CSV table of C-alpha atoms and ligand atoms in Angstrom, one decimal:
chain,number,residue,atom,x,y,z
Q,13,UNK,CA,-36.9,-155.5,104.2
Q,14,UNK,CA,-38.9,-154.7,100.7
Q,15,UNK,CA,-42.0,-156.5,100.5
Q,16,UNK,CA,-43.4,-158.3,97.7
Q,17,UNK,CA,-46.7,-157.8,95.8
Q,18,UNK,CA,-45.4,-153.9,96.9
Q,19,UNK,CA,-45.3,-151.6,93.6
Q,20,UNK,CA,-41.9,-150.2,94.4
Q,21,UNK,CA,-38.3,-151.7,94.8
Q,22,UNK,CA,-35.4,-150.5,96.9
Q,23,UNK,CA,-32.8,-149.8,95.2
Q,24,UNK,CA,-30.9,-151.4,97.7
Q,25,UNK,CA,-32.8,-154.5,97.4
Q,26,UNK,CA,-30.7,-158.0,96.9
Q,27,UNK,CA,-30.4,-159.5,93.9
Q,28,UNK,CA,-28.4,-162.4,93.5
Q,29,UNK,CA,-26.3,-162.1,89.7
Q,30,UNK,CA,-23.7,-164.6,90.1
Q,31,UNK,CA,-21.4,-163.8,87.3
Q,32,UNK,CA,-21.1,-167.0,85.0
Q,33,UNK,CA,-18.5,-168.7,85.1
Q,34,UNK,CA,-18.7,-170.0,81.2
Q,35,UNK,CA,-15.9,-169.9,78.7
Q,36,UNK,CA,-13.9,-169.6,81.7
Q,37,UNK,CA,-10.6,-171.7,80.4
Q,38,UNK,CA,-8.9,-172.6,83.2
Q,39,UNK,CA,-6.5,-175.6,83.3
Q,40,UNK,CA,-6.7,-178.9,85.8
Q,41,UNK,CA,-2.7,-178.9,86.1
Q,42,UNK,CA,-0.1,-176.0,85.2
Q,43,UNK,CA,3.4,-176.4,84.0
Q,44,UNK,CA,5.9,-173.1,84.4
Q,45,UNK,CA,6.8,-170.2,81.7
Q,46,UNK,CA,10.2,-170.7,80.8
Q,47,UNK,CA,12.0,-169.7,77.8
Q,48,UNK,CA,8.8,-169.1,75.8
Q,49,UNK,CA,7.3,-172.2,76.6
Q,50,UNK,CA,5.5,-173.6,79.7
Q,51,UNK,CA,7.3,-176.7,81.0
Q,52,UNK,CA,7.0,-179.2,83.5
Q,53,UNK,CA,9.1,-178.5,87.0
Q,54,UNK,CA,12.0,-180.8,87.1
Q,55,UNK,CA,11.2,-181.9,89.8
Q,56,UNK,CA,7.7,-183.0,89.2
Q,57,UNK,CA,6.3,-181.1,92.3
Q,58,UNK,CA,2.4,-179.7,92.1
Q,59,UNK,CA,0.3,-177.8,94.6
Q,60,UNK,CA,-3.3,-176.9,94.8
Q,61,UNK,CA,-4.3,-173.1,94.7
Q,62,UNK,CA,-8.3,-173.6,96.4
Q,63,UNK,CA,-11.6,-170.9,96.1
Q,64,UNK,CA,-11.3,-169.3,99.6
Q,65,UNK,CA,-15.5,-169.0,99.2
Q,66,UNK,CA,-16.0,-173.4,99.4
Q,67,UNK,CA,-12.6,-175.1,100.0
Q,68,UNK,CA,-12.1,-176.4,97.1
Q,69,UNK,CA,-9.7,-177.2,94.6
Q,70,UNK,CA,-9.2,-174.8,91.3
Q,71,UNK,CA,-5.8,-176.2,90.1
Q,72,UNK,CA,-2.7,-177.9,90.7
Q,73,UNK,CA,0.0,-175.8,90.1
Q,74,UNK,CA,3.8,-176.5,88.9
Q,75,UNK,CA,6.0,-175.9,92.4
Q,76,UNK,CA,9.5,-174.5,91.0
Q,77,UNK,CA,12.7,-175.6,92.5
Q,78,UNK,CA,16.2,-174.8,92.8
Q,79,UNK,CA,17.1,-176.4,88.9
Q,80,UNK,CA,14.0,-174.9,87.7
Q,81,UNK,CA,15.3,-170.8,89.0
Q,82,UNK,CA,18.7,-171.6,87.4
Q,83,UNK,CA,16.6,-172.8,84.2
Q,84,UNK,CA,13.7,-169.6,84.5
Q,85,UNK,CA,17.4,-167.4,85.0
Q,86,UNK,CA,19.9,-168.3,82.2
Q,87,UNK,CA,16.8,-167.7,80.0
Q,88,UNK,CA,16.0,-164.9,81.7
Q,89,UNK,CA,20.2,-163.6,81.1
Q,90,UNK,CA,20.0,-165.4,77.4
Q,91,UNK,CA,17.1,-162.7,75.9
Q,92,UNK,CA,18.9,-159.9,78.0
Q,93,UNK,CA,21.1,-159.9,75.1
Q,94,UNK,CA,19.0,-158.9,72.4
Q,95,UNK,CA,15.7,-157.3,74.4
Q,96,UNK,CA,18.1,-154.7,75.6
Q,97,UNK,CA,19.8,-154.3,72.1
Q,98,UNK,CA,16.6,-154.1,70.1
Q,99,UNK,CA,15.0,-150.7,68.7
Q,100,UNK,CA,13.0,-149.0,72.0
Q,101,UNK,CA,10.1,-148.2,70.1
Q,102,UNK,CA,9.9,-152.6,69.1
Q,103,UNK,CA,10.3,-152.6,72.8
Q,104,UNK,CA,7.2,-150.3,73.4
Q,105,UNK,CA,5.7,-152.4,70.6
Q,106,UNK,CA,5.2,-155.5,72.6
Q,107,UNK,CA,4.1,-153.7,75.5
Q,108,UNK,CA,1.4,-152.0,74.0
Q,109,UNK,CA,0.5,-155.4,72.5
Q,110,UNK,CA,0.8,-157.1,76.0
Q,111,UNK,CA,-1.6,-153.8,77.3
Q,112,UNK,CA,-4.3,-154.6,74.8
Q,113,UNK,CA,-4.8,-157.9,75.2
Q,114,UNK,CA,-5.9,-157.5,78.5
Q,115,UNK,CA,-8.0,-155.3,77.8
Q,116,UNK,CA,-9.5,-158.4,74.8
Q,117,UNK,CA,-9.1,-160.6,78.1
Q,118,UNK,CA,-10.5,-158.3,81.1
Q,119,UNK,CA,-13.8,-160.8,81.4
Q,120,UNK,CA,-11.1,-163.7,82.2
Q,121,UNK,CA,-9.1,-162.6,84.1
Q,122,UNK,CA,-11.6,-160.0,86.5
Q,123,UNK,CA,-13.3,-163.3,86.5
Q,124,UNK,CA,-10.6,-165.9,87.5
Q,125,UNK,CA,-9.0,-162.6,90.0
Q,126,UNK,CA,-12.3,-163.3,91.8
Q,127,UNK,CA,-12.3,-167.0,92.0
Q,128,UNK,CA,-8.6,-167.5,93.2
Q,129,UNK,CA,-8.3,-165.1,95.5
Q,130,UNK,CA,-11.9,-164.0,96.8
Q,131,UNK,CA,-12.4,-160.2,95.6
Q,132,UNK,CA,-15.5,-159.2,94.9
Q,133,UNK,CA,-16.5,-159.4,90.6
Q,134,UNK,CA,-17.2,-155.2,91.1
Q,135,UNK,CA,-13.6,-154.6,91.9
Q,136,UNK,CA,-11.2,-157.2,89.7
Q,137,UNK,CA,-13.7,-155.9,86.8
Q,138,UNK,CA,-13.8,-152.1,87.5
Q,139,UNK,CA,-10.6,-151.9,89.5
Q,140,UNK,CA,-7.6,-154.1,89.1
Q,141,UNK,CA,-7.7,-155.2,85.6
Q,142,UNK,CA,-8.1,-152.2,83.8
Q,143,UNK,CA,-5.4,-150.7,85.9
Q,144,UNK,CA,-3.1,-153.5,85.1
Q,145,UNK,CA,-3.9,-153.1,81.3
Q,146,UNK,CA,-3.4,-149.1,82.1
Q,147,UNK,CA,0.5,-150.0,83.6
Q,148,UNK,CA,1.7,-151.4,80.2
Q,149,UNK,CA,-0.3,-148.8,78.0
Q,150,UNK,CA,1.7,-146.1,80.2
Q,151,UNK,CA,4.5,-148.0,80.4
Q,152,UNK,CA,4.8,-148.6,77.0
Q,153,UNK,CA,5.1,-144.9,75.8
Q,154,UNK,CA,8.5,-144.5,78.4
Q,155,UNK,CA,10.1,-147.7,76.1
Q,156,UNK,CA,11.8,-145.0,74.2
Q,157,UNK,CA,11.5,-141.6,75.1
Q,158,UNK,CA,14.3,-142.7,78.2
Q,159,UNK,CA,16.5,-140.0,77.5
Q,160,UNK,CA,14.0,-137.9,78.4
Q,161,UNK,CA,13.2,-139.1,81.6
Q,162,UNK,CA,17.1,-139.8,82.6
Q,163,UNK,CA,18.2,-136.2,80.5
Q,164,UNK,CA,21.9,-136.6,80.0
Q,165,UNK,CA,22.4,-139.1,81.8
Q,166,UNK,CA,22.1,-142.3,79.6
Q,167,UNK,CA,20.1,-145.0,81.3
Q,168,UNK,CA,20.7,-148.6,81.0
Q,169,UNK,CA,19.4,-151.8,81.9
Q,170,UNK,CA,19.7,-153.4,84.4
Q,171,UNK,CA,20.0,-157.6,83.7
Q,172,UNK,CA,17.9,-159.9,85.1
Q,173,UNK,CA,14.7,-158.5,87.6
Q,174,UNK,CA,13.5,-161.3,90.2
Q,175,UNK,CA,9.9,-160.1,90.9
Q,176,UNK,CA,8.2,-161.9,93.7
Q,177,UNK,CA,4.3,-160.2,94.0
Q,178,UNK,CA,2.2,-160.8,96.6
Q,179,UNK,CA,-2.0,-162.1,96.7
Q,180,UNK,CA,-3.8,-158.8,97.3
Q,181,UNK,CA,-3.6,-157.8,93.5
Q,182,UNK,CA,-1.8,-160.8,91.7
Q,183,UNK,CA,-2.2,-159.4,87.7
Q,184,UNK,CA,-2.2,-155.5,88.8
Q,185,UNK,CA,1.4,-156.4,91.4
Q,186,UNK,CA,2.4,-158.7,88.1
Q,187,UNK,CA,1.7,-155.7,85.9
Q,188,UNK,CA,3.0,-153.2,87.7
Q,189,UNK,CA,6.5,-155.4,88.3
Q,190,UNK,CA,6.8,-156.3,84.6
Q,191,UNK,CA,5.7,-153.4,83.0
Q,192,UNK,CA,8.7,-151.0,84.0
Q,193,UNK,CA,11.1,-153.4,83.6
Q,194,UNK,CA,10.3,-154.6,80.4
Q,195,UNK,CA,10.2,-150.7,79.2
Q,196,UNK,CA,14.0,-150.3,80.0
Q,197,UNK,CA,15.0,-153.0,78.7
Q,198,UNK,CA,15.4,-155.8,81.9
Q,199,UNK,CA,14.2,-159.6,81.0
Q,200,UNK,CA,12.3,-161.0,84.4
Q,201,UNK,CA,12.0,-163.9,86.8
Q,202,UNK,CA,8.1,-163.1,88.2
Q,203,UNK,CA,6.8,-165.6,91.0
Q,204,UNK,CA,3.2,-164.9,92.0
Q,205,UNK,CA,1.7,-165.5,95.4
Q,206,UNK,CA,1.4,-169.4,96.1
Q,207,UNK,CA,-2.8,-168.4,96.9
Q,208,UNK,CA,-2.7,-166.7,93.7
Q,209,UNK,CA,-1.4,-167.4,90.8
Q,210,UNK,CA,-4.0,-167.9,88.3
Q,211,UNK,CA,-4.0,-164.6,87.1
Q,212,UNK,CA,0.1,-164.8,86.5
Q,213,UNK,CA,-0.7,-167.7,85.1
Q,214,UNK,CA,-2.7,-166.8,82.4
Q,215,UNK,CA,-0.7,-163.4,82.2
Q,216,UNK,CA,2.0,-165.5,80.4
Q,217,UNK,CA,-0.6,-167.3,78.5
Q,218,UNK,CA,-1.2,-163.7,76.4
Q,219,UNK,CA,2.5,-163.1,76.8
Q,220,UNK,CA,3.1,-166.0,74.6
Q,221,UNK,CA,0.5,-165.0,72.5
Q,222,UNK,CA,2.0,-161.3,71.3
Q,223,UNK,CA,5.4,-162.8,70.0
Q,224,UNK,CA,7.1,-160.9,73.0
Q,225,UNK,CA,11.1,-162.8,72.3
Q,226,UNK,CA,10.8,-166.0,74.2
Q,227,UNK,CA,13.1,-165.5,77.7
Q,228,UNK,CA,12.2,-162.2,78.4
Q,229,UNK,CA,9.4,-163.0,80.8
Q,230,UNK,CA,9.3,-165.9,82.9
Q,231,UNK,CA,6.6,-166.6,85.2
Q,232,UNK,CA,7.3,-169.6,87.8
Q,233,UNK,CA,5.3,-170.8,90.9
Q,234,UNK,CA,5.8,-171.7,94.2
Q,235,UNK,CA,5.6,-170.5,98.1
Q,236,UNK,CA,8.4,-168.6,100.0
Q,237,UNK,CA,10.9,-171.5,99.3
Q,238,UNK,CA,10.4,-170.3,95.4
Q,239,UNK,CA,10.6,-167.1,96.4
Q,240,UNK,CA,14.2,-167.5,98.1
Q,241,UNK,CA,15.6,-169.0,95.8
Q,242,UNK,CA,15.1,-165.7,93.3
Q,243,UNK,CA,16.9,-163.6,95.2
Q,244,UNK,CA,19.4,-165.8,96.4
Q,245,UNK,CA,20.5,-166.7,92.7
Q,246,UNK,CA,23.5,-165.2,91.6
Q,247,UNK,CA,22.4,-164.0,88.4
Q,248,UNK,CA,20.0,-161.3,89.2
Q,249,UNK,CA,20.9,-158.2,89.4
Q,250,UNK,CA,17.1,-157.0,90.9
Q,251,UNK,CA,15.1,-157.5,93.1
Q,252,UNK,CA,11.6,-156.1,93.2
Q,253,UNK,CA,9.9,-157.6,96.4
Q,254,UNK,CA,6.5,-156.6,97.3
Q,255,UNK,CA,4.4,-158.1,100.9
Q,256,UNK,CA,4.8,-158.1,104.4
Q,257,UNK,CA,7.4,-156.2,106.3
Q,258,UNK,CA,8.6,-159.6,108.3
Q,259,UNK,CA,9.7,-161.7,104.2
Q,260,UNK,CA,10.7,-157.7,103.2
Q,261,UNK,CA,13.4,-157.8,106.8
Q,262,UNK,CA,14.5,-161.4,105.2
Q,263,UNK,CA,15.0,-160.2,101.4
Q,264,UNK,CA,17.5,-157.2,102.7
Q,265,UNK,CA,19.5,-158.8,104.8
Q,266,UNK,CA,20.0,-161.5,102.2
Q,267,UNK,CA,21.1,-159.2,99.8
Q,268,UNK,CA,23.4,-157.1,101.3
Q,269,UNK,CA,26.7,-157.1,100.2
Q,270,UNK,CA,25.9,-158.6,96.5
Q,271,UNK,CA,25.6,-156.8,93.8
Q,272,UNK,CA,21.8,-156.9,93.8
Q,273,UNK,CA,19.9,-153.6,93.3
Q,274,UNK,CA,16.5,-154.0,95.5
Q,275,UNK,CA,12.8,-151.6,95.8
Q,276,UNK,CA,11.0,-153.3,98.7
Q,277,UNK,CA,6.8,-152.0,99.3
Q,278,UNK,CA,5.6,-153.8,102.8
Q,279,UNK,CA,2.7,-153.3,104.8
Q,280,UNK,CA,0.5,-150.1,106.3
Q,281,UNK,CA,-1.1,-148.7,109.1
Q,282,UNK,CA,-2.4,-145.6,107.4
Q,283,UNK,CA,-4.4,-143.6,109.1
Q,284,UNK,CA,-7.5,-142.2,107.7
Q,285,UNK,CA,-7.9,-138.4,109.4
Q,286,UNK,CA,-11.5,-137.1,109.4
Q,287,UNK,CA,-11.7,-133.4,110.3
Q,288,UNK,CA,-15.1,-132.1,111.9
Q,289,UNK,CA,-15.3,-129.3,109.1
Q,290,UNK,CA,-14.6,-132.5,106.4
Q,291,UNK,CA,-17.9,-133.7,104.0
Q,292,UNK,CA,-19.0,-135.8,106.6
Q,293,UNK,CA,-21.5,-138.0,104.5
Q,294,UNK,CA,-19.0,-138.7,102.1
Q,295,UNK,CA,-16.1,-139.1,104.6
Q,296,UNK,CA,-18.1,-142.3,105.8
Q,297,UNK,CA,-18.0,-143.5,102.5
Q,298,UNK,CA,-14.2,-143.0,102.0
Q,299,UNK,CA,-13.6,-144.9,105.5
Q,300,UNK,CA,-15.8,-147.3,104.3
Q,301,UNK,CA,-14.0,-147.6,101.0
Q,302,UNK,CA,-10.3,-147.4,102.6
Q,303,UNK,CA,-11.0,-150.2,105.1
Q,304,UNK,CA,-13.6,-152.7,103.4
Q,305,UNK,CA,-12.3,-152.3,99.9
Q,306,UNK,CA,-10.4,-155.7,98.8
Q,307,UNK,CA,-11.6,-157.0,102.4
Q,308,UNK,CA,-8.9,-154.9,103.6
Q,309,UNK,CA,-6.2,-157.2,102.4
Q,310,UNK,CA,-4.6,-154.0,101.3
Q,311,UNK,CA,-1.4,-152.3,102.5
Q,312,UNK,CA,-2.3,-149.2,102.1
Q,313,UNK,CA,-5.5,-149.6,103.7
Q,314,UNK,CA,-7.0,-146.9,106.1
Q,315,UNK,CA,-6.8,-149.7,109.2
Q,316,UNK,CA,-6.3,-146.5,111.5
Q,317,UNK,CA,-9.5,-144.0,112.0
Q,318,UNK,CA,-8.4,-140.9,113.5
Q,319,UNK,CA,-12.2,-138.9,114.0
Q,320,UNK,CA,-11.6,-135.6,115.2
Q,321,UNK,CA,-14.3,-135.8,119.1
Q,322,UNK,CA,-16.5,-133.2,117.8
Q,323,UNK,CA,-18.0,-134.9,114.9
Q,324,UNK,CA,-16.8,-138.6,117.0
Q,325,UNK,CA,-20.3,-139.4,117.5
Q,326,UNK,CA,-22.0,-138.9,114.4
Q,327,UNK,CA,-19.4,-140.4,112.0
Q,328,UNK,CA,-19.3,-143.0,113.9
Q,329,UNK,CA,-23.3,-143.8,114.1
Q,330,UNK,CA,-23.2,-143.5,109.8
Q,331,UNK,CA,-20.3,-145.5,109.8
Q,332,UNK,CA,-22.3,-147.7,112.3
Q,333,UNK,CA,-24.9,-147.6,109.9
Q,334,UNK,CA,-23.9,-147.5,106.6
Q,335,UNK,CA,-21.7,-151.0,107.6
Q,336,UNK,CA,-24.5,-152.5,108.4
Q,337,UNK,CA,-24.9,-152.6,104.7
Q,338,UNK,CA,-22.4,-153.6,102.9
Q,339,UNK,CA,-23.2,-157.8,102.0
Q,340,UNK,CA,-20.4,-159.9,102.3
Q,341,UNK,CA,-20.7,-163.0,100.4
Q,342,UNK,CA,-19.9,-164.4,96.8
Q,343,UNK,CA,-17.2,-162.7,95.4
Q,344,UNK,CA,-18.0,-163.6,92.0
Q,345,UNK,CA,-22.0,-161.6,92.8
Q,346,UNK,CA,-22.0,-157.9,91.6
Q,347,UNK,CA,-23.7,-157.0,94.7
Q,348,UNK,CA,-21.5,-158.0,97.2
Q,349,UNK,CA,-18.9,-155.6,98.8
Q,350,UNK,CA,-16.7,-157.9,101.3
Q,351,UNK,CA,-15.9,-161.3,99.4
Q,352,UNK,CA,-13.9,-163.8,101.0
Q,353,UNK,CA,-10.4,-163.4,103.0
Q,354,UNK,CA,-8.0,-165.1,101.0
Q,355,UNK,CA,-6.8,-167.5,102.7
Q,356,UNK,CA,-7.6,-170.3,106.0
Q,357,UNK,CA,-3.6,-168.6,107.4
Q,358,UNK,CA,-5.1,-165.4,106.5
Q,359,UNK,CA,-8.5,-165.7,108.4
Q,360,UNK,CA,-6.6,-167.3,111.8
Q,361,UNK,CA,-3.9,-164.4,111.4
Q,362,UNK,CA,-7.1,-161.7,111.7
Q,363,UNK,CA,-9.4,-163.4,114.1
Q,364,UNK,CA,-6.7,-163.2,116.5
Q,365,UNK,CA,-6.2,-159.8,116.1
Q,366,UNK,CA,-10.0,-159.3,116.9
Q,367,UNK,CA,-9.3,-161.9,120.2
Q,368,UNK,CA,-6.1,-159.4,120.8
Q,369,UNK,CA,-8.7,-155.9,120.3
Q,370,UNK,CA,-11.4,-157.8,123.1
Q,371,UNK,CA,-8.3,-159.0,125.0
Q,372,UNK,CA,-6.8,-155.7,125.4
Q,373,UNK,CA,-10.4,-154.0,126.1
Q,374,UNK,CA,-11.1,-152.8,122.5
Q,375,UNK,CA,-15.0,-152.2,122.2
Q,376,UNK,CA,-15.9,-154.3,119.0
Q,377,UNK,CA,-18.5,-153.2,116.7
Q,378,UNK,CA,-19.6,-155.8,113.7
Q,379,UNK,CA,-22.9,-156.1,111.4
Q,380,UNK,CA,-25.1,-159.2,111.9
Q,381,UNK,CA,-24.1,-160.3,108.6
Q,382,UNK,CA,-25.2,-164.0,107.7
Q,383,UNK,CA,-21.5,-165.5,106.7
Q,384,UNK,CA,-21.3,-168.7,104.3
Q,385,UNK,CA,-20.4,-172.3,106.3
Q,386,UNK,CA,-17.7,-173.0,103.8
Q,387,UNK,CA,-14.8,-171.1,103.4
Q,388,UNK,CA,-13.3,-168.1,104.7
Q,389,UNK,CA,-15.4,-165.2,105.9
Q,390,UNK,CA,-15.1,-162.2,108.9
Q,391,UNK,CA,-17.8,-159.3,109.0
Q,392,UNK,CA,-16.6,-156.1,108.7
Q,393,UNK,CA,-15.5,-154.8,112.3
Q,394,UNK,CA,-14.5,-151.7,113.9
Q,395,UNK,CA,-12.8,-151.7,117.3
Q,396,UNK,CA,-13.6,-148.2,120.1
Q,397,UNK,CA,-11.9,-147.5,122.8
Q,398,UNK,CA,-8.8,-147.6,121.7
Q,399,UNK,CA,-5.5,-145.9,122.8
Q,400,UNK,CA,-1.9,-146.0,120.7
Q,401,UNK,CA,-0.7,-148.8,122.6
Q,402,UNK,CA,-3.4,-151.6,121.7
Q,403,UNK,CA,-2.0,-153.8,119.6
Q,404,UNK,CA,-4.9,-153.4,117.0
Q,405,UNK,CA,-3.6,-150.3,116.4
Q,406,UNK,CA,-0.2,-150.3,115.8
Q,407,UNK,CA,0.1,-153.9,113.9
Q,408,UNK,CA,-1.1,-154.6,110.2
Q,409,UNK,CA,-3.9,-157.1,110.9
Q,410,UNK,CA,-4.2,-156.9,107.1
Q,411,UNK,CA,-8.5,-157.5,107.3
Q,412,UNK,CA,-11.7,-156.2,107.4
Q,413,UNK,CA,-11.1,-154.6,111.3
Q,414,UNK,CA,-11.1,-151.2,111.7
Q,415,UNK,CA,-9.1,-149.4,114.5
Q,416,UNK,CA,-11.0,-146.0,115.8
Q,417,UNK,CA,-9.6,-143.2,117.7
Q,418,UNK,CA,-10.5,-139.8,118.6
Q,419,UNK,CA,-8.7,-136.7,118.4
Q,420,UNK,CA,-8.7,-132.7,119.4
Q,421,UNK,CA,-5.6,-130.8,117.4
Q,422,UNK,CA,-4.0,-130.6,114.5
Q,423,UNK,CA,-1.1,-131.7,116.8
Q,424,UNK,CA,-2.0,-134.1,118.1
Q,425,UNK,CA,-3.5,-135.9,115.2
Q,426,UNK,CA,-0.2,-135.5,113.3
Q,427,UNK,CA,1.7,-137.2,116.1
Q,428,UNK,CA,-0.6,-139.3,116.6
Q,429,UNK,CA,-1.2,-140.7,112.7
Q,430,UNK,CA,2.9,-140.4,113.1
Q,431,UNK,CA,3.7,-143.3,115.9
Q,432,UNK,CA,3.3,-146.0,113.9
Q,433,UNK,CA,6.9,-147.9,112.3
Q,434,UNK,CA,4.8,-147.9,108.8
Q,435,UNK,CA,4.8,-144.7,105.9
Q,436,UNK,CA,3.0,-146.4,103.5
Q,437,UNK,CA,-0.3,-143.8,103.3
Q,438,UNK,CA,-3.0,-141.4,105.1
Q,439,UNK,CA,-5.6,-139.9,104.3
Q,440,UNK,CA,-6.6,-136.3,105.3
Q,441,UNK,CA,-11.1,-135.1,104.7
Q,442,UNK,CA,-11.3,-131.2,105.4
Q,443,UNK,CA,-13.0,-128.7,102.9
Q,444,UNK,CA,-10.0,-126.5,104.0
Q,445,UNK,CA,-7.3,-126.7,101.1
Q,446,UNK,CA,-4.7,-125.2,103.0
Q,447,UNK,CA,-5.0,-127.0,105.8
Q,448,UNK,CA,-4.5,-130.0,103.1
Q,449,UNK,CA,-1.6,-128.7,102.7
Q,450,UNK,CA,-0.5,-128.4,106.1
Q,451,UNK,CA,-1.4,-132.5,107.1
Q,452,UNK,CA,0.6,-133.3,103.6
Q,453,UNK,CA,3.5,-131.8,104.4
Q,454,UNK,CA,3.5,-133.4,107.9
Q,455,UNK,CA,2.6,-137.0,107.6
Q,456,UNK,CA,4.7,-139.3,107.2
Q,457,UNK,CA,3.9,-141.0,103.8
Q,458,UNK,CA,3.9,-142.3,100.3
Q,459,UNK,CA,1.4,-141.3,99.3
Q,460,UNK,CA,-1.2,-139.0,101.4
Q,461,UNK,CA,-5.1,-138.7,99.8
Q,462,UNK,CA,-6.9,-135.3,100.3
Q,463,UNK,CA,-10.9,-136.0,100.1
Q,464,UNK,CA,-10.5,-139.7,98.7
Q,465,UNK,CA,-8.9,-142.9,99.7
Q,466,UNK,CA,-7.2,-145.9,97.5
Q,467,UNK,CA,-7.3,-144.1,94.4
Q,468,UNK,CA,-4.7,-145.8,91.8
Q,469,UNK,CA,-3.3,-144.2,88.9
Q,470,UNK,CA,-0.1,-145.7,86.9
Q,471,UNK,CA,1.3,-142.0,86.5
Q,472,UNK,CA,1.0,-141.6,89.7
Q,473,UNK,CA,4.0,-143.3,92.2
Q,474,UNK,CA,3.6,-145.4,94.9
Q,475,UNK,CA,6.0,-146.6,97.7
Q,476,UNK,CA,6.0,-146.2,100.8
Q,477,UNK,CA,9.0,-144.7,104.2
Q,478,UNK,CA,9.8,-146.7,107.6
Q,479,UNK,CA,9.5,-149.7,107.2
Q,480,UNK,CA,7.0,-149.6,104.1
Q,481,UNK,CA,9.6,-149.8,102.6
Q,482,UNK,CA,12.2,-148.0,99.8
Q,483,UNK,CA,11.9,-147.6,96.0
Q,484,UNK,CA,8.5,-146.4,93.5
Q,485,UNK,CA,6.4,-147.7,91.4
Q,486,UNK,CA,4.6,-146.2,88.8
Q,487,UNK,CA,4.9,-142.8,87.3
Q,488,UNK,CA,8.0,-141.5,85.7
Q,489,UNK,CA,9.9,-142.7,89.4
Q,490,UNK,CA,9.0,-145.7,88.6
Q,491,UNK,CA,11.4,-146.6,86.2
Q,492,UNK,CA,14.6,-145.2,88.1
Q,493,UNK,CA,14.4,-148.3,90.4
Q,494,UNK,CA,15.3,-150.6,86.8
Q,495,UNK,CA,17.8,-148.3,85.0
Q,496,UNK,CA,21.7,-147.7,86.1
Q,497,UNK,CA,23.4,-144.4,84.9
Q,498,UNK,CA,26.8,-145.1,83.4
H,16,ADP,P1,1.9,-162.9,103.8
H,16,ADP,O1,2.5,-163.0,105.1
H,16,ADP,O2,0.9,-161.9,103.4
H,16,ADP,O3,1.0,-164.1,103.0
H,16,ADP,P2,4.6,-162.8,102.0
H,16,ADP,O4,5.6,-161.6,102.5
H,16,ADP,O5,4.9,-164.0,103.4
H,16,ADP,O6,3.3,-162.3,102.3
H,16,ADP,O7,4.1,-163.3,100.6
H,16,ADP,C1,4.1,-161.9,99.4
H,16,ADP,C2,5.3,-163.4,98.7
H,16,ADP,O8,6.6,-163.1,98.7
H,16,ADP,C3,4.7,-164.0,98.0
H,16,ADP,O9,4.8,-164.1,96.5
H,16,ADP,C4,5.3,-165.8,99.1
H,16,ADP,O10,6.0,-166.1,98.3
H,16,ADP,C5,6.9,-164.5,99.0
H,16,ADP,N1,7.8,-165.1,99.9
H,16,ADP,C6,7.6,-165.6,101.2
H,16,ADP,N2,8.5,-165.8,102.0
H,16,ADP,C7,9.7,-165.8,101.3
H,16,ADP,C8,11.3,-166.0,101.6
H,16,ADP,N3,11.5,-166.2,102.6
H,16,ADP,N4,11.6,-165.0,100.3
H,16,ADP,C9,10.8,-164.8,98.9
H,16,ADP,N5,9.9,-164.6,98.5
H,16,ADP,C10,9.3,-164.7,100.4
């Protein structure tokens, strides 16, 4: 502990400094953004979005039902006629404008994201919001260069895209979906998740202010039933979904046999592999980031840790020491490392997995941090004494819970890492370049990070294999799911 009246101040001392919510405009009630304006839902129903730190209602949000989805799809269909034909260069200008407006309002976006979703402000301010703006900047640049992206193939937009996004990176996922769809000349009906609708609605305000022609982007709110109405609407040409594998499977069945194109970005259980020749301190930081970033609400989280046996004791001890310094608490406090669990439902899921881990004989370590009384919180957790067959090694927890195993040989760790229905991401920590390249060939995952983890960039494609889904978002690859060739 840092003692008072001493001349020094330890750099890690806790200095609460919550981000102010002054001048952040949050309305009491939000309507649907359809055809360039905010309109009331046909049936007049609203639902509440809750602050996960204290269970208080932040705002009421319109519940879109069949009639509203239909209205949004009609607006998008109408807008498609002209949006698909305007000069591509002009399309790019609108997308640039959206990117700039996100940058201008970035503080507001960051605070709302952290309030509504529970993630630390440091993450929303320094990662989510800048990456969302970058995504629009990047795809704005492609709008008038599609013939270079697809030489001699005459790419054409698909039509109306229905886009359904999750609650873990609300604004960033909206950007991942909207920017490539718009750059390629499609129009959109987008639905944010029911626990985190507010930044998408703020985005709707800036899209309106950007002068984007009405109906090109429609943002409607609701839960799974609203999502299903989008998926099943006959006049939608493309479904892009990011969320759980269970819902992804349902969506895939629902569109089977229709004309709709589909991309799915689903769950994961990514391996993070530490070799004995890794830079150990750097690797420990990487392990922390891989599993505790965004409370572990990350589809590509490094939730399965594999440590080479000879360094296992050292790595585990350093990991425990580092975990003890993590600050769990107010997402609006700049010192916070781990914020609130997004919803009561998700907290229950995580707690249930922790119980299963214990019941099946796992050895738990949790840091001794004081959790606030109200709201949804989970202490950073790791499990030892696990084998491949343990439930918490096999299933996605989507929380700050790390499952640790050890290995002796490269072959063994490749087999263990690939022994999962998922294939979204992996991390490899070693000083040997040849080993890194070998594993990047052998691991069945869409993204493989070398000596880093959870690094995202608009220019770099992201997506999975096996039950983690198909189709890529980001980079040149991210354009393809939104075009057809004649
Ligand atoms: P989680 O289970 O982690 O909350 P979901 O996959 O249920 O994740 O949610 C991701 C998104 O999918 C949310 O926007 C949610 O409203 C939507 N959704 C849920 N169920 C369905 C469904 N049956 N059809 C379409 N969208 C759905």
